[in-house]
PDB file of C-alpha atoms in Angstrom:
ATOM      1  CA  UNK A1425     -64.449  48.293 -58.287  1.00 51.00           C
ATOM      2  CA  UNK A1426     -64.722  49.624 -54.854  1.00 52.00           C
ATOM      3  CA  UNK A1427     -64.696  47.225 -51.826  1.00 53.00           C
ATOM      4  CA  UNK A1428     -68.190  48.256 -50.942  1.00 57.00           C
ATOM      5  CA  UNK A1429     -69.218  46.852 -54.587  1.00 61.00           C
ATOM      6  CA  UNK A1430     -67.465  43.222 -53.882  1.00 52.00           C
ATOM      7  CA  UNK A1431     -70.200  40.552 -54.163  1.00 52.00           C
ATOM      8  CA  UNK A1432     -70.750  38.467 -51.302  1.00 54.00           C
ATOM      9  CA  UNK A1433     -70.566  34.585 -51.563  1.00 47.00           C
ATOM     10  CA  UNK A1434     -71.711  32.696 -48.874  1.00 59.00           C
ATOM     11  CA  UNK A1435     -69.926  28.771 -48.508  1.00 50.00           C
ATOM     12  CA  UNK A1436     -72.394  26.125 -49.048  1.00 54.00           C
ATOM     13  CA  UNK A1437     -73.789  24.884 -46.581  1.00 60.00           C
ATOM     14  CA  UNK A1438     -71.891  21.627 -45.004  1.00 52.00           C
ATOM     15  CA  UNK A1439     -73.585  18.535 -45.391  1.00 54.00           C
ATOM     16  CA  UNK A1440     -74.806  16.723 -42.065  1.00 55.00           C
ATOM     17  CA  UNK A1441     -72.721  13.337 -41.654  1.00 50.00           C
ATOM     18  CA  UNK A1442     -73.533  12.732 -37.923  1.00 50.00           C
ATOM     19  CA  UNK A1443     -76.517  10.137 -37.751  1.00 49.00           C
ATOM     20  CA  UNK A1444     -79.299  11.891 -35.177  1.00 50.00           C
ATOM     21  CA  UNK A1445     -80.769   8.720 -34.362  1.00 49.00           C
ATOM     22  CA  UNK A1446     -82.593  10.546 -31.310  1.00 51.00           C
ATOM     23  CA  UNK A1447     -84.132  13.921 -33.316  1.00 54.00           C
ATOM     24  CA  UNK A1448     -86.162  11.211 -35.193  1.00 55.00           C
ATOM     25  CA  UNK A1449     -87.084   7.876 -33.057  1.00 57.00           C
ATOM     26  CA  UNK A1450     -87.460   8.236 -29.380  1.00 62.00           C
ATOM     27  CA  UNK A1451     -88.190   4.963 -27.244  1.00 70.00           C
ATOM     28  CA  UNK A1452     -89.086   5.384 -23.709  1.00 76.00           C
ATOM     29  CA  UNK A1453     -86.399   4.219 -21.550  1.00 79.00           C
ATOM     30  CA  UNK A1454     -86.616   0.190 -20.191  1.00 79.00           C
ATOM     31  CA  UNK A1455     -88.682  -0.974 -16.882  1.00 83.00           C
ATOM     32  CA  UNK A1456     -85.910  -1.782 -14.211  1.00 84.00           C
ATOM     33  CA  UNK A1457     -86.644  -5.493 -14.432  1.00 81.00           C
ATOM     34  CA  UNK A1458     -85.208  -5.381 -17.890  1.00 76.00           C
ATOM     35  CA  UNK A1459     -82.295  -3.491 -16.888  1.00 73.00           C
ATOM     36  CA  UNK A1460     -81.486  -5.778 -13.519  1.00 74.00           C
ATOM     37  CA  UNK A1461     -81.559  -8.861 -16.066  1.00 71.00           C
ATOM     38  CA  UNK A1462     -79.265  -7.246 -18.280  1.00 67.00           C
ATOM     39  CA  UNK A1463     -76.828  -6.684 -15.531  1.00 63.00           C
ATOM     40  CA  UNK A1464     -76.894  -9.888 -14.055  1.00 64.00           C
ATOM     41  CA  UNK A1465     -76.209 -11.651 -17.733  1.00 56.00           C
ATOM     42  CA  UNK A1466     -73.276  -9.117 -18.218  1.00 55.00           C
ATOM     43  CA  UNK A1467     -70.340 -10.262 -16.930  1.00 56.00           C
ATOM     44  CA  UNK A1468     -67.600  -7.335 -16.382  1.00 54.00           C
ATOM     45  CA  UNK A1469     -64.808  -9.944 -16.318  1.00 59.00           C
ATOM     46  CA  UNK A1470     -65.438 -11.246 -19.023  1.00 61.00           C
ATOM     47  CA  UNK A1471     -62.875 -10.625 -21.748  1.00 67.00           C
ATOM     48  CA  UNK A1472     -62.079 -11.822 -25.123  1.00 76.00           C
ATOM     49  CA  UNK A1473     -58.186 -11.444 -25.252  1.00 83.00           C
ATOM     50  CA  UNK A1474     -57.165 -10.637 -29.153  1.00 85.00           C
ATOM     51  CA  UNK A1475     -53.283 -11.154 -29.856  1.00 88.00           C
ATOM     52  CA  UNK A1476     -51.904 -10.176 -33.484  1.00 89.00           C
ATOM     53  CA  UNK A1477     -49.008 -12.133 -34.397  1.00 90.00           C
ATOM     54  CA  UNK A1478     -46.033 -11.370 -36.423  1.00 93.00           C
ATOM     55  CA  UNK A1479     -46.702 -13.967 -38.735  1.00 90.00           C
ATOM     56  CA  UNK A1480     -49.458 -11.671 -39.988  1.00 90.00           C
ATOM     57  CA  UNK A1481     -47.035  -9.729 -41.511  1.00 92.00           C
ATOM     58  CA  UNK A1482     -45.095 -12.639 -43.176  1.00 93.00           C
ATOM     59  CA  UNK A1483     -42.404 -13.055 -40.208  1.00 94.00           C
ATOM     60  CA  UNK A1484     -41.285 -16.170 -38.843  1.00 94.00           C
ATOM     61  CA  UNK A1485     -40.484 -15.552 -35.199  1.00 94.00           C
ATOM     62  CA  UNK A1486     -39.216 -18.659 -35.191  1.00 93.00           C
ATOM     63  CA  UNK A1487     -35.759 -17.046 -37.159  1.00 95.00           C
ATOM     64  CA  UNK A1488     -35.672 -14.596 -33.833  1.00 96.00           C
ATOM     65  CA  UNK A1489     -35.344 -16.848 -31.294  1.00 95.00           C
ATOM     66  CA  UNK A1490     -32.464 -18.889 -30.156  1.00 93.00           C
ATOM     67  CA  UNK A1491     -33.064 -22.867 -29.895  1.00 91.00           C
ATOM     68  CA  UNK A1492     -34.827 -24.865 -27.238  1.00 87.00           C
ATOM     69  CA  UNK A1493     -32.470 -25.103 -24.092  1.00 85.00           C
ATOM     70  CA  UNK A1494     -30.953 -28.382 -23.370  1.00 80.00           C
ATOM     71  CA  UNK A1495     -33.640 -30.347 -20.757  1.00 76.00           C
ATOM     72  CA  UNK A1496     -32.470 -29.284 -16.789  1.00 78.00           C
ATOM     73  CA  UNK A1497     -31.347 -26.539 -18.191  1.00 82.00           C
ATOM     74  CA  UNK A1498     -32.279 -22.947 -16.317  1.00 89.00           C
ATOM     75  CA  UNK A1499     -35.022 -21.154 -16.696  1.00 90.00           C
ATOM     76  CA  UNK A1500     -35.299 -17.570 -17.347  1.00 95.00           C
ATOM     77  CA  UNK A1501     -38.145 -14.421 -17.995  1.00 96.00           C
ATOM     78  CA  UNK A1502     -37.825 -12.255 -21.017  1.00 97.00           C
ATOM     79  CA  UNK A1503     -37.204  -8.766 -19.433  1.00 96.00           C
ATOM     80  CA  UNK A1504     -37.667  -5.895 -21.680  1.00 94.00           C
ATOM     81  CA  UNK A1505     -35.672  -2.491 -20.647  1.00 86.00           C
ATOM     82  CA  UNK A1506     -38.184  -0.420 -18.441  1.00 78.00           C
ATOM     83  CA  UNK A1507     -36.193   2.431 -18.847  1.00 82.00           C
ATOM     84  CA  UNK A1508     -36.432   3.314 -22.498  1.00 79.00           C
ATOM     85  CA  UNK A1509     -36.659   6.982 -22.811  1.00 78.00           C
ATOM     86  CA  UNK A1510     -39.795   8.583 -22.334  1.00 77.00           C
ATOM     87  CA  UNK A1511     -41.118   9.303 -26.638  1.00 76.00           C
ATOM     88  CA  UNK A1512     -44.534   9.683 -28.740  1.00 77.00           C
ATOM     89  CA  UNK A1513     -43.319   6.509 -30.207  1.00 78.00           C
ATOM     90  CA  UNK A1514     -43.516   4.601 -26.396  1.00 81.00           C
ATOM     91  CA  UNK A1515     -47.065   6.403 -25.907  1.00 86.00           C
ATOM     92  CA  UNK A1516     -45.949   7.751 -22.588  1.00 81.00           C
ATOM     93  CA  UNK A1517     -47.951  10.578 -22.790  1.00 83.00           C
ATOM     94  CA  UNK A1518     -50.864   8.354 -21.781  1.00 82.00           C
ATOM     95  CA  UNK A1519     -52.116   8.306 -18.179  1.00 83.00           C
ATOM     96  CA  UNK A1520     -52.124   3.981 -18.743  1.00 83.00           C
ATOM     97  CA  UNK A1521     -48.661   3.755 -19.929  1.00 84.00           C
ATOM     98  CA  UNK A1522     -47.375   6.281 -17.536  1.00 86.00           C
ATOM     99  CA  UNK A1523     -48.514   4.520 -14.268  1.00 85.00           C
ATOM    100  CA  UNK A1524     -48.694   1.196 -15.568  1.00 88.00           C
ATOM    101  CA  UNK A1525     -47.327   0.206 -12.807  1.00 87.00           C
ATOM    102  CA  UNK A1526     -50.896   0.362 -11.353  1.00 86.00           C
ATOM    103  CA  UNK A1527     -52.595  -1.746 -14.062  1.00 83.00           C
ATOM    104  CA  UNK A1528     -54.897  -4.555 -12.701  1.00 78.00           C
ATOM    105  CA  UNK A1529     -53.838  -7.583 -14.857  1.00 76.00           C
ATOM    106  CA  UNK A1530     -54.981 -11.007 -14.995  1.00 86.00           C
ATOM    107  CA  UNK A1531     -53.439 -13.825 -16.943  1.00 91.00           C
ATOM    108  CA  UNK A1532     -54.917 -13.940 -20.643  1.00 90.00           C
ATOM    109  CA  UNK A1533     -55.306 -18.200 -20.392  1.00 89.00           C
ATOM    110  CA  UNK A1534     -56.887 -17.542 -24.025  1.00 89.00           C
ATOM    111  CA  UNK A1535     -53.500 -16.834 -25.369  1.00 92.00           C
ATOM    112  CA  UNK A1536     -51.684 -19.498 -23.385  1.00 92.00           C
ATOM    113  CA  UNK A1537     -51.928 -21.994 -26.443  1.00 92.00           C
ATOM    114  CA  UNK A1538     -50.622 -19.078 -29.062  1.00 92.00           C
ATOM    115  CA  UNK A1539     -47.372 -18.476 -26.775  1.00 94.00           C
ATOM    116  CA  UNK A1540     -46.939 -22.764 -26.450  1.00 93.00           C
ATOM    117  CA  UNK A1541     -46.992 -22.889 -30.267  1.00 91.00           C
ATOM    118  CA  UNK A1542     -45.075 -19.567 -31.095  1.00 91.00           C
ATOM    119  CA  UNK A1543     -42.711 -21.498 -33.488  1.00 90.00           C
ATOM    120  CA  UNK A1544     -43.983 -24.588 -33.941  1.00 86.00           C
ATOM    121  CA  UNK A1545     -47.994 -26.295 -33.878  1.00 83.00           C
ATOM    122  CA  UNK A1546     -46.570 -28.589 -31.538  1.00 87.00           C
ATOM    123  CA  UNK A1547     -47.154 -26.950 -27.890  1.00 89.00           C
ATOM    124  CA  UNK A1548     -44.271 -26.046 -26.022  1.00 91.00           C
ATOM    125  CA  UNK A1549     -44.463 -25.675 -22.282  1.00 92.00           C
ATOM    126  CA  UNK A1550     -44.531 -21.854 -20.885  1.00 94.00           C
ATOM    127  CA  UNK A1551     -41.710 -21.715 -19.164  1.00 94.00           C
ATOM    128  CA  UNK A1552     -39.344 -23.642 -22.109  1.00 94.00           C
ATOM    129  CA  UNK A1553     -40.629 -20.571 -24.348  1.00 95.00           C
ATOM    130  CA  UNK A1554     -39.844 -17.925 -21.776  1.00 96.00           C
ATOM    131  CA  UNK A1555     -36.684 -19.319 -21.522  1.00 96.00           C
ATOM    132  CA  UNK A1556     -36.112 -19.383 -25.469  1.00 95.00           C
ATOM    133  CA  UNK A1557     -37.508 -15.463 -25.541  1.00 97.00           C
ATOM    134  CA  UNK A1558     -35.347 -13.940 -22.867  1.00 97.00           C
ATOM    135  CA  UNK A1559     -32.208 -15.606 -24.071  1.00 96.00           C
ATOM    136  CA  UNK A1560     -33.281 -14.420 -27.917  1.00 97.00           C
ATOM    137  CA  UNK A1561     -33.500 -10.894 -26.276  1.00 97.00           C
ATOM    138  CA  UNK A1562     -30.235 -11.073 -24.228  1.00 96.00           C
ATOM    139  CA  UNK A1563     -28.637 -12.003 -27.544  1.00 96.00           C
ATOM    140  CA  UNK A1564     -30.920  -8.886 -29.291  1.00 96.00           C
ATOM    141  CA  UNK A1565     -31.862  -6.188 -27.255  1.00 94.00           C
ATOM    142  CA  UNK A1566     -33.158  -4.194 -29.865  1.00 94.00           C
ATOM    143  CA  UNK A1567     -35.807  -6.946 -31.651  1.00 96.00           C
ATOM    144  CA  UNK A1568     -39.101  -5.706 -31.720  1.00 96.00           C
ATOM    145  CA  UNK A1569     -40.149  -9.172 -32.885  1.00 97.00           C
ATOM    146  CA  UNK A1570     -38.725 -10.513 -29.632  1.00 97.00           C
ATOM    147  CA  UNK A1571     -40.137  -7.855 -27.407  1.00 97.00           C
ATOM    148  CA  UNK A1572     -43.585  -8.497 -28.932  1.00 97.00           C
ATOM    149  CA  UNK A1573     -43.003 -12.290 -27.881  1.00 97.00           C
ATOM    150  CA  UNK A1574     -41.849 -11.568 -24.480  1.00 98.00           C
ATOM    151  CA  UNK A1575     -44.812  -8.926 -24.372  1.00 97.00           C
ATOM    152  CA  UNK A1576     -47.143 -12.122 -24.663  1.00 97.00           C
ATOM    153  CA  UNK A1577     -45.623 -14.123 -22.352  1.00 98.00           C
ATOM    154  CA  UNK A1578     -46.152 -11.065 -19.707  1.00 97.00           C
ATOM    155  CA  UNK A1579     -49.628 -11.187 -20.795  1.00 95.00           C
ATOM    156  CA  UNK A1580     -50.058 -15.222 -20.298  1.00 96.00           C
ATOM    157  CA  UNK A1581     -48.718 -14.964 -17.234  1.00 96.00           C
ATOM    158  CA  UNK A1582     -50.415 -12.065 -15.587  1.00 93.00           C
ATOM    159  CA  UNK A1583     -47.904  -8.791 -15.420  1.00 93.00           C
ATOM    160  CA  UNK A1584     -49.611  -6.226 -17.180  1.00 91.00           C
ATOM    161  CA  UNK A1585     -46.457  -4.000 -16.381  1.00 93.00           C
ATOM    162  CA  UNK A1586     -43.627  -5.837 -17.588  1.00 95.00           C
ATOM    163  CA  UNK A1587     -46.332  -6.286 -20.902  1.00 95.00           C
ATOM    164  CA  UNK A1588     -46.398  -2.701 -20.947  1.00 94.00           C
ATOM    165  CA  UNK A1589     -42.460  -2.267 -20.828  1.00 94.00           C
ATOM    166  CA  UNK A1590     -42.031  -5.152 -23.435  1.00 96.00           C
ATOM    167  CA  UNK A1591     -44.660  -3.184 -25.791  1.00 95.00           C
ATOM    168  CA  UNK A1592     -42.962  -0.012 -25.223  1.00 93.00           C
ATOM    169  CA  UNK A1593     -40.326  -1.850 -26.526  1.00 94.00           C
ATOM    170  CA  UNK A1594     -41.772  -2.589 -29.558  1.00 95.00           C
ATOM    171  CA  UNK A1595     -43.133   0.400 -30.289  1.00 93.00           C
ATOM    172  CA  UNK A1596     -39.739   1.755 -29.866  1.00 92.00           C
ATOM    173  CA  UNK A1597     -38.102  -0.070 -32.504  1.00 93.00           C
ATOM    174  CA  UNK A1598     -40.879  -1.629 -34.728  1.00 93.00           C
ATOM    175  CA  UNK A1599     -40.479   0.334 -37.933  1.00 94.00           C
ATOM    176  CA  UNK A1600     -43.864   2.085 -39.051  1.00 93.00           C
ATOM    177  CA  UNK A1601     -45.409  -0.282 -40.628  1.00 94.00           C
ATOM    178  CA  UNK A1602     -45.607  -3.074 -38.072  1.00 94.00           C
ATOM    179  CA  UNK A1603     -46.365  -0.841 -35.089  1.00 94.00           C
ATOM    180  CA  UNK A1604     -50.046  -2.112 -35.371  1.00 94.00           C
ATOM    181  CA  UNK A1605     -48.851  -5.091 -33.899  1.00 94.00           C
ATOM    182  CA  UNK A1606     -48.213  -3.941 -30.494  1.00 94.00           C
ATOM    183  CA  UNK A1607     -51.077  -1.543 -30.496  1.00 94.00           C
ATOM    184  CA  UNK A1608     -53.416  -4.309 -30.681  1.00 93.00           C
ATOM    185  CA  UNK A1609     -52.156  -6.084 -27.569  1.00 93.00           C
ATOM    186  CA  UNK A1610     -51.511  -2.335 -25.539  1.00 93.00           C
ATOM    187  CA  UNK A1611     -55.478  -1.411 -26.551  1.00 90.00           C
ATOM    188  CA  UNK A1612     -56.325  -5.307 -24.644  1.00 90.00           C
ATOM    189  CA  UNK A1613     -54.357  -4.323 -21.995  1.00 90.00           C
ATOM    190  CA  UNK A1614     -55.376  -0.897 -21.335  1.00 87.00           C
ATOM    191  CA  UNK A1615     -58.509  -2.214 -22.074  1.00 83.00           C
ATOM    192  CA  UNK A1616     -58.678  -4.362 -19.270  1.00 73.00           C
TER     193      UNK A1616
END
């Protein structure tokens, strides 16, 4: 058979998944009035802060972190290392992670209460659980469950950088399958 006498098949055609709302049902576009009343109900600050905790995935955070520190006792901020190298894993190669030393942040009050009761349904006060999560990650550097923590203290308290740092963090050394954890509170961040 020559190559002139090869038959021709032509691929089926691909099947149209997209939904093309607009070929089909056009609606003129609203009166101003309707769109002025929709902006003044919207509220750009408002924001619904969403935290995933390790206890989702069947850790007890409470086995990471040291004990409560005796009353009058110093307190101290969970620092993560800032300076982790530079990876795919640490998301650096996104413009928010990169300069997020720019990031507006306000303090999520919505997750105060989850920080306060971290361990225990009993509420804590803030600055006895910072205390409890920088000393845990003094004696761990390397805990991603710490770092995530610490990352939620950042975000109670209003530094969306050192929030940032703590997630990189955790991205760093969460293994694979618990790396949704600290996506969900980089996404509110950068989100914000």
């Amino acid at each position: 058979m020559s190559g002139s006498d090869t038959a021709v098949v032509e691929d089926d055609p691909l099947p149209d998944v997209l939904l093309r709302v607009r070929e089909r049902v056009a609606s003129p576009p609203p009166p101003p009035h309707v769109c002025d009343r929709a902006n003044k109900l919207s509220d750009v600050k408002h924001f619904t802060s969403t935290w995933l905790s390790v206890s989702a995935k069947s850790i007890d955070i409470a086995e990471y972190l040291v004990p409560s520190p005796a009353v009058g006792t110093q307190l101290e901020e969970p620092i993560c290392r800032g300076d982790l190298p530079a990876s795919m894993h640490t998301l650096d190669h996104l413009a928010g992670i990169r300069h997020r030393h720019l990031l507006p942040h306000f303090p999520e009050m919505g997750l105060r209460e989850a920080l306060q009761t971290l361990t225990d349904r009993t509420p804590v006060s803030v600055d006895l659980m910072a205390t409890r999560i920088a000393r845990s990650l003094a004696k761990n550097e390397t805990s991603w469950v710490v770092a995530t923590a610490a990352a939620l203290y950042w975000r109670v308290v209003g530094s969306g950088e050192r929030a940032v740092d703590c997630l990189r963090h955790t991205l760093h050394y969460a293994p694979r399958h618990m790396k949704d954890i600290p996506l969900i509170s980089l996404a509110n961040i950068l989100h914000r």
